[in-house]
Tab-separated table of C-alpha atoms in Angstrom:
chain	number	residue	atom	x	y	z
A	11	UNK	CA	0.182	0.031	0.234
A	12	UNK	CA	1.190	3.643	-0.700
A	13	UNK	CA	0.522	6.454	1.431
A	14	UNK	CA	0.595	9.687	-0.953
A	15	UNK	CA	2.221	12.963	0.413
A	16	UNK	CA	-1.395	14.560	0.162
A	17	UNK	CA	-2.729	11.559	2.266
A	18	UNK	CA	0.250	12.160	4.986
A	19	UNK	CA	-0.060	15.683	5.174
A	20	UNK	CA	-3.901	15.278	5.333
A	21	UNK	CA	-3.626	13.375	8.297
A	22	UNK	CA	-0.786	15.409	9.958
A	23	UNK	CA	-2.861	18.746	9.582
A	24	UNK	CA	-6.239	17.002	11.189
A	25	UNK	CA	-3.528	15.646	14.165
A	26	UNK	CA	-2.713	19.419	14.225
A	27	UNK	CA	-6.243	20.200	14.699
A	28	UNK	CA	-7.149	17.317	16.994
A	29	UNK	CA	-4.530	18.320	19.372
A	30	UNK	CA	-5.722	22.024	19.501
A	31	UNK	CA	-9.282	21.047	19.396
A	32	UNK	CA	-10.101	22.736	22.699
A	33	UNK	CA	-7.883	25.966	21.634
A	34	UNK	CA	-10.434	27.313	19.145
A	35	UNK	CA	-9.783	27.630	15.204
A	36	UNK	CA	-6.113	27.167	13.794
A	37	UNK	CA	-4.723	28.951	10.705
A	38	UNK	CA	-3.748	27.370	7.907
A	39	UNK	CA	-0.428	28.950	8.321
A	40	UNK	CA	0.191	27.623	11.767
A	41	UNK	CA	-0.434	24.314	10.731
A	42	UNK	CA	1.611	24.467	7.752
A	43	UNK	CA	4.563	25.624	9.760
A	44	UNK	CA	3.666	22.963	12.902
A	45	UNK	CA	4.172	20.177	10.324
A	46	UNK	CA	6.576	21.352	7.890
A	47	UNK	CA	4.252	21.330	5.005
A	48	UNK	CA	3.736	23.788	2.061
A	49	UNK	CA	1.035	26.566	2.869
A	50	UNK	CA	-0.195	26.443	-0.463
A	51	UNK	CA	-0.367	22.667	-0.685
A	52	UNK	CA	-1.882	22.286	2.606
A	53	UNK	CA	-4.640	25.131	1.809
A	54	UNK	CA	-5.935	22.794	-1.111
A	55	UNK	CA	-5.824	19.954	1.295
A	56	UNK	CA	-7.801	21.676	3.963
A	57	UNK	CA	-10.245	22.795	0.985
A	58	UNK	CA	-11.088	19.045	0.301
A	59	UNK	CA	-11.222	18.305	3.894
A	60	UNK	CA	-13.935	21.054	4.068
A	61	UNK	CA	-15.915	19.869	1.156
A	62	UNK	CA	-15.662	16.220	2.469
A	63	UNK	CA	-17.187	17.603	6.260
A	64	UNK	CA	-14.251	16.888	8.275
A	65	UNK	CA	-13.124	20.618	8.843
A	66	UNK	CA	-14.974	23.909	9.053
A	67	UNK	CA	-13.348	27.018	8.379
A	68	UNK	CA	-14.172	30.591	9.143
A	69	UNK	CA	-12.303	33.888	7.307
A	70	UNK	CA	-11.023	36.620	9.295
A	71	UNK	CA	-8.879	37.775	12.241
A	72	UNK	CA	-10.415	34.939	14.488
A	73	UNK	CA	-10.902	32.389	11.669
A	74	UNK	CA	-8.929	29.555	10.715
A	75	UNK	CA	-9.759	25.688	10.724
A	76	UNK	CA	-11.154	23.202	13.191
A	77	UNK	CA	-12.573	19.873	13.158
A	78	UNK	CA	-15.906	19.606	12.064
A	79	UNK	CA	-16.731	16.411	14.901
A	80	UNK	CA	-14.763	15.372	17.734
A	81	UNK	CA	-11.210	13.766	17.343
A	82	UNK	CA	-12.578	10.759	18.638
A	83	UNK	CA	-15.302	10.122	15.749
A	84	UNK	CA	-12.704	10.698	13.073
A	85	UNK	CA	-10.745	7.931	12.056
A	86	UNK	CA	-7.156	8.122	9.975
A	87	UNK	CA	-9.152	6.275	7.317
A	88	UNK	CA	-11.843	8.797	7.321
A	89	UNK	CA	-9.039	11.469	6.461
A	90	UNK	CA	-7.390	9.529	3.624
A	91	UNK	CA	-10.669	8.907	2.250
A	92	UNK	CA	-11.505	12.229	1.917
A	93	UNK	CA	-8.468	13.622	0.251
A	94	UNK	CA	-7.602	10.069	-1.911
A	95	UNK	CA	-11.065	8.016	-2.445
A	96	UNK	CA	-11.250	4.342	-1.401
A	97	UNK	CA	-8.546	3.037	1.057
A	98	UNK	CA	-8.205	-0.235	-1.421
A	99	UNK	CA	-9.088	-0.592	-4.985
A	100	UNK	CA	-7.740	-2.897	-7.622
A	101	UNK	CA	-7.417	-1.459	-11.236
A	102	UNK	CA	-9.175	1.444	-9.947
A	103	UNK	CA	-12.263	-0.470	-9.008
A	104	UNK	CA	-13.552	-1.608	-5.026
A	105	UNK	CA	-12.842	-5.311	-4.545
A	106	UNK	CA	-16.602	-6.289	-4.284
A	107	UNK	CA	-16.989	-4.952	-7.751
A	108	UNK	CA	-14.290	-7.497	-9.104
A	109	UNK	CA	-14.812	-11.220	-9.939
A	110	UNK	CA	-12.287	-13.930	-11.145
A	111	UNK	CA	-12.392	-17.374	-12.299
A	112	UNK	CA	-10.203	-20.577	-12.171
A	113	UNK	CA	-6.671	-20.475	-10.138
A	114	UNK	CA	-7.449	-16.901	-9.553
A	115	UNK	CA	-11.047	-16.934	-7.844
A	116	UNK	CA	-9.907	-16.777	-4.389
A	117	UNK	CA	-7.868	-13.650	-5.239
A	118	UNK	CA	-10.975	-11.679	-4.345
A	119	UNK	CA	-10.866	-12.978	-0.801
A	120	UNK	CA	-7.368	-12.051	-0.607
A	121	UNK	CA	-8.385	-8.257	-1.714
A	122	UNK	CA	-11.201	-8.291	0.542
A	123	UNK	CA	-9.250	-9.380	3.469
A	124	UNK	CA	-6.184	-6.870	2.714
A	125	UNK	CA	-9.351	-3.961	2.542
A	126	UNK	CA	-10.570	-5.224	6.120
A	127	UNK	CA	-7.008	-5.177	7.633
A	128	UNK	CA	-6.434	-1.594	6.000
A	129	UNK	CA	-9.891	-0.506	7.471
A	130	UNK	CA	-8.728	-2.133	10.999
A	131	UNK	CA	-5.495	-0.458	11.321
A	132	UNK	CA	-6.285	2.988	9.673
A	133	UNK	CA	-9.813	2.965	12.048
A	134	UNK	CA	-7.699	4.418	14.756
A	135	UNK	CA	-9.078	7.988	15.668
A	136	UNK	CA	-7.109	10.985	15.276
A	137	UNK	CA	-7.412	11.737	18.841
A	138	UNK	CA	-6.123	8.066	19.756
A	139	UNK	CA	-2.969	8.956	17.297
A	140	UNK	CA	-2.792	12.536	18.668
A	141	UNK	CA	-2.576	11.640	22.611
A	142	UNK	CA	0.099	8.667	21.406
A	143	UNK	CA	-3.007	6.243	22.683
A	144	UNK	CA	-2.522	3.466	19.720
A	145	UNK	CA	-4.573	0.356	20.353
A	146	UNK	CA	-2.643	-2.587	21.876
A	147	UNK	CA	-3.216	-4.424	18.515
A	148	UNK	CA	-1.614	-1.822	16.522
A	149	UNK	CA	1.324	-1.356	18.691
A	150	UNK	CA	1.730	-5.344	18.797
A	151	UNK	CA	2.050	-4.989	15.073
A	152	UNK	CA	4.385	-2.038	15.079
A	153	UNK	CA	6.694	-4.142	17.677
A	154	UNK	CA	7.448	-7.022	15.652
A	155	UNK	CA	10.782	-6.703	14.173
A	156	UNK	CA	9.983	-7.880	10.713
A	157	UNK	CA	7.290	-4.864	10.480
A	158	UNK	CA	10.695	-2.711	10.198
A	159	UNK	CA	12.148	-4.624	7.431
A	160	UNK	CA	11.742	-4.363	3.851
A	161	UNK	CA	11.850	-7.936	2.252
């Protein structure tokens, strides 16, 4: 699986907003500076996240961006879907829309399992990531030394 720079930046911006959820709106410039992201690129991402209903914004001196829902109710997967579309696709199609025959027939089950696994891992909430309270199962996956090596 490949996480694009756009998806990475969107998640990082969302985490910055989650960490400041009780402090009021954050200016795009502050988010960009805090995460080392190009301000211009971030503005486009925040626009997509606003259209997708994940963030709200207000113009003016007291304006900025804030999460549209509590950080506990927004997953990393929600953010990635908002800026990139489906988490797992095959040839641009969603796995349930595919069919295979012969020796490739069970490949559909593999793609569905992959999608389920990605959903489980990326289903972690922004609040959990921002507070460094990842679920034990996620921590256990990352604690496996094999997870840190490239085959």
